[in-house]
Amino acid sequence: MNICLVGINHRTAPVAIREKAAIRTAQLDDALQSLHPRLSHGVILSTCNRTEVYYTTDDDSDAKTVILGFLQNLLDVSDTVLRKHTYVLNGEASVEHLFRIASGLDSMVTGEYEVLGQVRQALEIAEKAKMVNLPLRHVFQSAVRTGRRVRKETGISKNAFSTSSVAVDLAASIVTCLEGCKMLVVGTGEAGRLVAKAAKDRGVSHIAVASRSRERGLKLTKTLGGMLVSLSNLVAELHSCNIIVTCSNAPHFVLDVTKVDMAMRKRPELPLVIIDIAVPRNVEPAVGQINNVFLYNIDDLASISERNRYRRKSAVREAENIIAAEMNKFNSWWQDFKIRPLISAIMDKAEKIRLAQLNRTVKKMPSLSDRELYSLEMMTRAIITKILKDPIRFLKDNRDSDYDYTDIVKELFQLSKIKRDDE
Ligand SMILES: NC(=O)c1ccc[n+]([C@@H]2O[C@H](COP(=O)([O-])OP(=O)(O)OC[C@H]3O[C@@H](n4cnc5c(N)ncnc54)[C@H](OP(=O)(O)O)[C@@H]3O)[C@@H](O)[C@H]2O)c1
């Protein structure tokens, strides 16, 4: 058995491609169900930086084809374009990749916290869909533990940045005085909350938040201040704001050319900076062509993120050491996991023989006392344990060996079927 992944991420595809493969949390179960008939065990991790499917398989080519087909369907691209933007990792490489993701090393914003919760949630959703087996559970749980260790034991998330706070930094680098600006935040989920908080921390005096839900919007304005506006009345807001950060889960454009053009006619001299960190994007790309509108998307945060990564260089090194130590633990577990079914099969066969022989012998003997029966039981068990002790120790000692002893052991002990220990 092998652990593998097929995915697309911010290094292999721009947001315009990536957004088509973005699967919202509420849709993850449906996506897993669509894979289930052809893939027994899998976990989908979909964040603004990536969509990846982790799976276990005995025959990689089949599962890989199923998942590539699934991604191709979402992306609606040719085989050549699909191959250009997707990657396939196998075995240790796929596990290490997930450990790096959970640690925030693979994020556009190094050390961000949000991804750790997303890794945990991906596992929970796949568990509910009954698509998680022991290896996948162990990989994801180990990744979460690694991510927690990295954040606790290194400074990688100290004064943590998030994509949202980097978006506010980008705005600050474009306008001359952030404090005097009016900022509109579209979306009041986790990203919207972080944008509003970062804006408040950097001294933005006028913050307006646009929400679908009045209740959720009020909750945010109550804690962080600012004004609540209705999503249906965005154009009126566009007349006066200087910066807009969009981060809603809307599957369609919240701001299109018509709306922004209409607003800009009323304020032709006043520049408008729009930073769209939503995936899929909330703002129609052609909005960037309107005079005096400066449109950025999540991929435009890369240069600021690179500076952030550079500043955290030594923490990244420490994180990599923790990942290496966790990989050693994982590899050791994996080697045990691989030989466990074989050892169980040997012991099961020996136990069946012992019981059959014991029962046959007991039936032929005059009635025995409980104490005598107990002694016989213990004696037969001790014989089995002593006979099997050396072969089992040999298998454990040689579990890392390049030579696979499975076939020879199966033949020696005449083990026809080995029940896998992965459910
Ligand atoms: N979380 C992060 O750190 C992060 C980082 C970078 C980018 N992003 C991107 O930001 C976006 C939001 O992420 P999130 O983590 O904040 O999600 P979230 O916590 O689930 O919040 C989603 C927000 O989108 C709103 N929304 C959902 N469907 C909508 C629709 N059809 N029309 C208008 N608004 C809608 C929700 O409104 P209701 O409250 O009314 O449901 C809520 O305010 C995503 O595109 C994500 O990829 C997030």
Coordinates of C-alpha atoms and ligand atoms in Angstrom, one line a residue:
M1 CA 0.0 0.0 0.0
N2 CA 1.1 3.5 -0.7
I3 CA 0.1 7.0 0.4
C4 CA -0.2 9.5 -2.5
L5 CA -1.6 12.8 -3.4
V6 CA -2.7 14.6 -6.6
G7 CA -3.0 18.4 -6.4
I8 CA -2.8 21.9 -7.7
N9 CA -1.5 24.8 -5.7
H10 CA -0.3 28.5 -5.8
R11 CA 3.1 27.4 -7.1
T12 CA 1.8 25.4 -10.0
A13 CA -1.2 27.5 -11.1
P14 CA -2.4 31.1 -11.0
V15 CA -5.6 32.0 -9.2
A16 CA -7.5 32.1 -12.5
I17 CA -7.0 28.4 -12.8
R18 CA -6.8 27.4 -9.2
E19 CA -10.2 29.0 -8.4
K20 CA -12.0 26.5 -10.6
A21 CA -10.8 23.7 -8.4
A22 CA -11.6 25.5 -5.1
I23 CA -14.1 23.5 -3.1
R24 CA -15.9 25.2 -0.2
T25 CA -16.1 23.5 3.1
A26 CA -19.9 22.9 2.7
Q27 CA -19.2 21.2 -0.7
L28 CA -16.4 18.9 0.5
D29 CA -18.8 16.1 1.4
D30 CA -20.4 16.1 -2.0
A31 CA -17.0 16.1 -3.7
L32 CA -15.9 13.1 -1.6
Q33 CA -19.1 11.3 -2.4
S34 CA -18.5 11.8 -6.1
L35 CA -15.1 10.2 -5.7
H36 CA -16.3 7.4 -3.5
P37 CA -17.5 4.9 -6.1
R38 CA -14.0 4.7 -7.5
L39 CA -11.8 5.7 -4.6
S40 CA -12.4 3.9 -1.2
H41 CA -10.2 6.1 0.9
G42 CA -9.3 9.8 0.4
V43 CA -9.2 13.2 2.0
I44 CA -9.7 16.5 0.1
L45 CA -7.8 19.5 1.3
S46 CA -9.0 22.7 -0.3
T47 CA -7.7 26.1 0.8
C48 CA -7.2 29.4 -1.0
N49 CA -3.6 28.2 -1.8
R50 CA -4.4 24.6 -3.0
T51 CA -6.8 21.8 -3.8
E52 CA -5.2 18.3 -3.0
V53 CA -6.6 14.8 -2.8
Y54 CA -4.7 12.4 -0.5
Y55 CA -5.4 8.7 -0.9
T56 CA -4.1 5.3 -0.3
T57 CA -3.8 2.7 -3.0
D58 CA -2.3 -0.6 -3.9
D59 CA -2.4 0.2 -7.6
D60 CA -1.5 3.9 -7.9
S61 CA -2.3 4.2 -11.6
D62 CA -6.0 3.6 -11.1
A63 CA -6.6 6.0 -8.2
K64 CA -4.4 8.6 -9.8
T65 CA -6.5 8.5 -13.0
V66 CA -9.7 8.9 -11.0
I67 CA -8.4 11.9 -9.2
L68 CA -6.9 13.5 -12.2
G69 CA -10.2 13.0 -14.0
F70 CA -12.0 14.7 -11.0
L71 CA -9.6 17.7 -11.1
Q72 CA -9.9 17.9 -14.9
N73 CA -13.6 18.0 -14.6
L74 CA -13.4 20.9 -12.1
L75 CA -10.8 22.8 -14.1
D76 CA -12.4 22.1 -17.5
V77 CA -9.1 22.0 -19.3
S78 CA -7.3 19.7 -21.8
D79 CA -4.9 16.9 -20.7
T80 CA -1.9 19.1 -21.5
V81 CA -3.1 22.0 -19.4
L82 CA -4.0 19.6 -16.6
R83 CA -0.5 18.1 -16.6
K84 CA 1.1 21.5 -16.6
H85 CA -0.7 22.6 -13.4
T86 CA -1.1 19.5 -11.3
Y87 CA 1.4 17.4 -9.4
V88 CA 1.5 13.8 -8.0
L89 CA 3.5 12.9 -4.9
N90 CA 4.0 9.3 -3.6
G91 CA 4.9 7.8 -0.3
E92 CA 7.2 9.8 2.0
A93 CA 7.1 12.8 -0.3
S94 CA 3.4 13.1 0.1
V95 CA 3.5 12.8 3.9
E96 CA 6.3 15.4 4.2
H97 CA 4.4 17.7 1.9
L98 CA 1.3 17.6 4.2
F99 CA 3.6 18.2 7.3
R100 CA 5.0 21.3 5.6
I101 CA 1.5 22.5 4.8
A102 CA 0.2 22.1 8.3
S103 CA 3.3 23.9 9.6
G104 CA 2.6 26.9 7.3
L105 CA 5.7 26.4 5.2
D106 CA 3.9 25.8 2.0
S107 CA 1.5 28.8 2.4
M108 CA 1.9 31.9 0.5
V109 CA 2.1 33.6 3.9
T110 CA 4.7 31.6 5.9
G111 CA 3.5 30.5 9.3
E112 CA -0.1 31.5 8.9
Y113 CA -2.4 29.8 11.4
E114 CA -5.5 29.2 9.3
V115 CA -4.2 26.3 7.4
L116 CA -3.7 24.1 10.5
G117 CA -7.5 24.3 11.2
Q118 CA -8.2 23.5 7.5
V119 CA -6.0 20.4 7.7
R120 CA -7.9 19.2 10.8
Q121 CA -11.3 20.0 9.2
A122 CA -10.4 18.1 6.0
L123 CA -9.8 15.0 8.0
E124 CA -13.0 15.5 10.1
I125 CA -15.1 15.8 6.9
A126 CA -13.6 12.7 5.3
E127 CA -14.1 10.8 8.5
K128 CA -17.8 11.7 8.4
A129 CA -17.9 10.5 4.8
K130 CA -16.3 7.2 6.0
M131 CA -13.4 7.6 3.6
V132 CA -10.6 7.5 6.1
N133 CA -8.5 4.4 6.8
L134 CA -5.8 4.0 9.4
P135 CA -2.9 5.3 7.3
L136 CA -4.7 8.5 6.2
R137 CA -5.9 9.1 9.8
H138 CA -2.4 8.7 11.1
V139 CA -0.9 11.0 8.4
F140 CA -3.4 13.8 9.0
Q141 CA -3.2 13.5 12.8
S142 CA 0.6 13.5 12.6
A143 CA 0.5 16.6 10.4
V144 CA -1.7 18.4 12.8
R145 CA 0.7 17.5 15.7
T146 CA 3.7 18.7 13.6
G147 CA 1.9 22.0 12.8
R148 CA 1.2 22.6 16.5
R149 CA 4.8 21.7 17.5
V150 CA 6.2 24.1 14.9
R151 CA 4.1 27.0 16.1
K152 CA 4.8 26.3 19.7
E153 CA 8.5 25.6 19.5
T154 CA 9.6 28.1 16.8
G155 CA 8.9 31.8 16.2
I156 CA 7.3 31.0 12.8
S157 CA 3.9 32.3 13.8
K158 CA 5.1 35.0 16.2
N159 CA 3.2 38.2 15.5
A160 CA 1.5 35.9 13.0
F161 CA 0.7 37.3 9.6
S162 CA -2.3 36.0 7.7
T163 CA -3.3 36.4 4.0
S164 CA -5.8 39.0 5.3
S165 CA -3.2 41.1 7.2
V166 CA -0.8 40.9 4.2
A167 CA -3.7 42.2 2.0
V168 CA -3.9 45.2 4.4
D169 CA -0.1 45.6 4.1
L170 CA -0.4 45.6 0.3
A171 CA -3.0 48.4 0.6
A172 CA -0.7 50.3 2.9
S173 CA 2.1 50.1 0.4
I174 CA -0.1 51.6 -2.3
V175 CA -1.9 54.5 -0.7
T176 CA 0.0 57.3 0.9
C177 CA -1.8 57.4 4.3
L178 CA -3.7 54.3 5.3
E179 CA -5.0 55.9 8.5
G180 CA -7.0 58.5 6.6
C181 CA -8.5 56.0 4.2
K182 CA -12.0 54.6 4.1
M183 CA -11.8 50.8 3.8
L184 CA -14.7 48.5 2.8
V185 CA -14.4 44.8 3.7
V186 CA -16.7 42.4 1.7
G187 CA -17.2 39.2 3.6
T188 CA -17.5 38.7 7.4
G189 CA -16.2 35.2 7.8
E190 CA -12.7 34.4 9.1
A191 CA -10.8 36.2 6.4
G192 CA -13.1 39.3 6.7
R193 CA -12.6 39.4 10.5
L194 CA -8.8 39.2 10.1
V195 CA -8.9 42.0 7.4
A196 CA -11.0 44.2 9.7
K197 CA -8.7 43.5 12.6
A198 CA -5.5 44.2 10.7
A199 CA -7.0 47.4 9.3
K200 CA -8.0 48.5 12.8
D201 CA -4.5 47.6 14.2
R202 CA -2.9 49.7 11.5
G203 CA -5.0 52.7 12.4
V204 CA -7.6 52.7 9.5
S205 CA -10.2 55.1 10.9
H206 CA -13.2 54.4 8.6
I207 CA -14.0 50.7 8.2
A208 CA -17.2 49.5 6.6
V209 CA -18.1 45.8 6.4
A210 CA -20.5 44.3 3.8
S211 CA -22.2 41.2 4.9
R212 CA -25.0 38.9 3.6
S213 CA -26.0 38.3 7.1
R214 CA -26.9 41.3 9.2
E215 CA -26.4 39.3 12.4
R216 CA -22.9 38.2 11.4
G217 CA -22.0 41.6 10.2
L218 CA -23.2 43.2 13.5
K219 CA -21.2 40.7 15.5
L220 CA -18.0 41.9 13.7
T221 CA -18.7 45.6 13.9
K222 CA -19.5 45.2 17.6
T223 CA -16.1 43.7 18.4
L224 CA -14.0 45.7 15.9
G225 CA -16.0 48.8 15.4
G226 CA -16.8 50.1 11.9
M227 CA -20.1 50.4 10.0
L228 CA -22.3 47.6 8.6
V229 CA -23.5 47.9 5.0
S230 CA -25.7 45.7 2.9
L231 CA -24.2 43.6 0.1
S232 CA -27.1 44.7 -2.0
N233 CA -26.1 48.4 -1.6
L234 CA -22.4 48.1 -2.5
V235 CA -22.5 50.7 -5.3
A236 CA -23.4 53.5 -2.9
E237 CA -20.4 52.5 -0.7
L238 CA -18.1 52.5 -3.7
H239 CA -18.7 56.2 -4.2
S240 CA -16.7 57.1 -1.2
C241 CA -14.2 54.4 -0.2
N242 CA -10.5 54.3 -1.1
I243 CA -9.7 50.6 -0.5
I244 CA -11.9 47.5 -0.9
V245 CA -10.8 44.1 0.3
T246 CA -13.0 41.3 -0.9
C247 CA -13.1 38.0 0.9
S248 CA -16.5 36.3 0.6
N249 CA -17.3 32.8 -0.4
A250 CA -19.6 33.9 -3.2
P251 CA -19.3 31.6 -6.1
H252 CA -19.9 34.6 -8.5
F253 CA -18.5 38.1 -8.8
V254 CA -19.6 40.4 -6.1
L255 CA -18.1 43.4 -7.9
D256 CA -18.4 43.5 -11.7
V257 CA -17.4 46.0 -14.3
T258 CA -20.9 47.5 -14.5
K259 CA -21.1 48.2 -10.7
V260 CA -17.5 49.6 -10.4
D261 CA -17.8 51.6 -13.6
M262 CA -21.0 53.2 -12.4
A263 CA -19.4 54.1 -9.1
M264 CA -16.2 55.5 -10.7
R265 CA -18.2 57.9 -12.9
K266 CA -19.1 59.7 -9.7
R267 CA -15.5 59.9 -8.5
P268 CA -13.3 59.9 -11.6
E269 CA -10.4 61.7 -9.8
L270 CA -10.4 59.5 -6.7
P271 CA -8.3 56.3 -7.0
L272 CA -9.8 53.0 -5.9
V273 CA -7.6 50.2 -4.7
I274 CA -9.3 46.8 -4.7
I275 CA -7.6 43.7 -3.2
D276 CA -9.5 40.5 -3.9
I277 CA -8.2 37.7 -1.8
A278 CA -11.1 35.4 -2.4
V279 CA -10.7 32.1 -4.2
P280 CA -12.7 31.9 -6.4
R281 CA -12.3 35.6 -7.1
N282 CA -15.0 38.1 -6.0
V283 CA -14.1 40.8 -8.5
E284 CA -14.4 40.5 -12.3
P285 CA -10.8 40.8 -13.6
A286 CA -11.8 43.4 -16.2
V287 CA -12.5 45.8 -13.3
G288 CA -8.7 46.4 -13.3
Q289 CA -9.0 48.1 -16.6
I290 CA -11.3 50.9 -15.4
N291 CA -9.5 54.2 -15.2
N292 CA -8.2 54.9 -11.7
V293 CA -9.0 51.4 -10.4
F294 CA -6.1 49.4 -9.1
L295 CA -7.1 45.7 -8.8
Y296 CA -4.9 43.1 -7.1
N297 CA -5.7 39.4 -6.4
I298 CA -4.3 36.9 -4.0
D299 CA -1.4 36.0 -6.2
D300 CA -0.2 39.7 -6.1
L301 CA 0.5 39.2 -2.4
A302 CA 3.4 36.9 -3.3
S303 CA 6.2 39.6 -3.2
I304 CA 5.2 40.8 0.3
S305 CA 4.8 37.2 1.4
E306 CA 8.4 36.5 0.1
R307 CA 9.7 39.3 2.3
N308 CA 7.9 37.8 5.3
R309 CA 9.4 34.4 4.5
Y310 CA 12.9 35.9 4.4
R311 CA 12.4 37.5 7.8
R312 CA 11.4 34.2 9.2
K313 CA 14.3 32.3 7.7
S314 CA 15.7 30.9 11.0
A315 CA 12.3 29.9 12.2
V316 CA 11.8 28.1 8.9
R317 CA 15.0 26.2 9.5
E318 CA 13.9 25.2 13.0
A319 CA 10.5 24.1 11.6
E320 CA 12.2 22.0 9.1
N321 CA 14.2 20.2 11.8
I322 CA 10.9 19.5 13.6
I323 CA 9.4 18.2 10.4
A324 CA 12.4 15.9 9.9
A325 CA 12.0 14.5 13.4
E326 CA 8.2 13.9 12.9
M327 CA 9.0 12.2 9.6
N328 CA 11.3 9.8 11.4
K329 CA 8.5 9.0 13.8
F330 CA 6.1 8.6 10.9
N331 CA 8.4 6.3 8.9
S332 CA 8.9 4.1 11.9
W333 CA 5.1 3.8 12.4
W334 CA 4.7 3.1 8.7
Q335 CA 7.3 0.2 8.8
D336 CA 5.5 -1.3 11.8
F337 CA 2.1 -0.8 10.1
K338 CA 3.4 -2.6 7.0
I339 CA 4.5 -5.7 8.8
R340 CA 1.7 -5.8 11.4
P341 CA -0.8 -7.7 9.2
L342 CA 1.9 -10.3 8.4
I343 CA 2.7 -10.8 12.1
S344 CA -1.0 -10.9 13.0
A345 CA -1.6 -13.6 10.3
I346 CA 1.2 -15.8 11.7
M347 CA -0.1 -15.4 15.2
D348 CA -3.7 -16.0 14.2
K349 CA -2.7 -19.2 12.4
A350 CA -0.7 -20.4 15.4
E351 CA -3.5 -19.6 17.8
K352 CA -6.1 -21.5 15.7
I353 CA -3.8 -24.6 15.6
R354 CA -3.1 -24.3 19.4
L355 CA -6.9 -24.1 20.2
A356 CA -7.9 -27.0 17.9
Q357 CA -5.1 -29.2 19.3
L358 CA -5.9 -28.3 22.9
N359 CA -9.7 -28.9 22.5
R360 CA -9.0 -32.3 20.8
T361 CA -6.6 -33.3 23.6
V362 CA -9.0 -32.1 26.4
K363 CA -11.9 -34.1 24.9
K364 CA -9.9 -37.3 25.1
M365 CA -8.8 -36.8 28.7
P366 CA -10.8 -37.7 31.8
S367 CA -12.5 -34.6 33.2
L368 CA -9.9 -32.0 34.3
S369 CA -10.1 -29.5 37.1
D370 CA -10.2 -25.7 36.3
R371 CA -6.6 -25.5 37.6
E372 CA -5.4 -28.3 35.3
L373 CA -7.2 -26.7 32.3
Y374 CA -5.6 -23.4 33.1
S375 CA -2.2 -25.0 33.3
L376 CA -2.7 -26.6 29.9
E377 CA -3.9 -23.4 28.4
M378 CA -0.8 -21.5 29.7
M379 CA 1.6 -24.2 28.6
T380 CA 0.3 -24.3 25.0
R381 CA 0.4 -20.5 24.8
A382 CA 4.0 -20.5 26.1
I383 CA 5.0 -23.0 23.4
I384 CA 3.5 -20.9 20.7
T385 CA 5.1 -17.6 22.0
K386 CA 8.5 -19.2 22.3
I387 CA 8.4 -20.8 18.8
L388 CA 7.3 -17.5 17.2
K389 CA 9.5 -15.2 19.2
D390 CA 12.6 -15.4 17.0
P391 CA 10.8 -15.2 13.6
I392 CA 8.8 -12.2 14.8
R393 CA 11.8 -10.4 16.1
F394 CA 13.6 -11.1 12.9
L395 CA 10.7 -9.5 10.9
K396 CA 10.7 -6.4 13.2
D397 CA 14.4 -6.0 13.1
N398 CA 14.4 -6.2 9.3
R399 CA 11.3 -4.1 8.6
D400 CA 13.5 -1.4 7.1
S401 CA 15.4 -3.8 4.9
D402 CA 15.3 -3.4 1.2
Y403 CA 14.4 -7.1 0.9
D404 CA 10.7 -7.8 1.3
Y405 CA 10.3 -11.0 3.4
T406 CA 6.5 -11.1 3.0
D407 CA 6.3 -13.7 0.3
I408 CA 8.8 -16.0 1.8
V409 CA 7.1 -15.8 5.2
K410 CA 3.7 -16.4 3.6
E411 CA 5.1 -19.5 2.0
L412 CA 6.8 -20.8 5.0
F413 CA 3.8 -20.5 7.2
Q414 CA 1.3 -21.3 4.4
L415 CA -0.6 -18.1 4.9
S416 CA -3.1 -17.8 2.1
K417 CA -4.8 -14.5 2.9
I418 CA -3.5 -11.7 5.0
K419 CA -6.1 -9.4 6.4
R420 CA -5.0 -5.8 6.1
D421 CA -4.9 -3.8 9.2
D422 CA -6.0 -0.5 7.7
E423 CA -9.7 0.1 8.5
Ligands
LIG1 N1 -9.6 32.3 6.0 C1 -8.5 32.8 5.5 O1 -7.5 33.0 6.2 C2 -8.4 33.1 4.0 C3 -7.1 33.5 3.5 C4 -7.0 33.9 2.2 C5 -8.2 33.9 1.4 N2 -9.3 33.4 1.9 C6 -10.5 33.4 1.0 O2 -11.5 34.3 1.5 C7 -12.8 33.8 1.2 C8 -13.6 33.6 2.5 O3 -12.9 32.7 3.4 P1 -13.3 32.6 4.9 O4 -12.3 31.7 5.5 O5 -13.5 33.9 5.5 O6 -14.7 31.8 4.8 P2 -15.9 31.8 5.9 O7 -15.4 32.0 7.2 O8 -16.7 30.6 5.6 O9 -16.7 33.1 5.5 C9 -17.3 33.2 4.2 C10 -18.0 34.6 4.1 O10 -18.5 34.6 2.7 C11 -19.9 35.0 2.8 N3 -20.6 34.3 1.7 C12 -20.8 33.0 1.5 N4 -21.5 32.8 0.3 C13 -21.7 34.0 -0.2 C14 -22.5 34.5 -1.3 N5 -23.0 33.6 -2.1 N6 -22.6 35.8 -1.5 C15 -22.0 36.7 -0.6 N7 -21.3 36.3 0.5 C16 -21.2 35.0 0.7 C17 -20.3 34.4 4.1 O11 -21.5 35.1 4.5 P3 -22.5 34.5 5.6 O12 -21.9 34.8 6.9 O13 -23.8 35.3 5.3 O14 -22.6 33.0 5.3 C18 -19.1 34.8 5.0 O15 -19.2 36.2 5.3 C19 -12.6 32.5 0.5 O16 -12.6 32.7 -0.9 C20 -11.1 32.1 0.9 O17 -10.5 31.3 -0.1 C21 -9.5 33.1 3.2

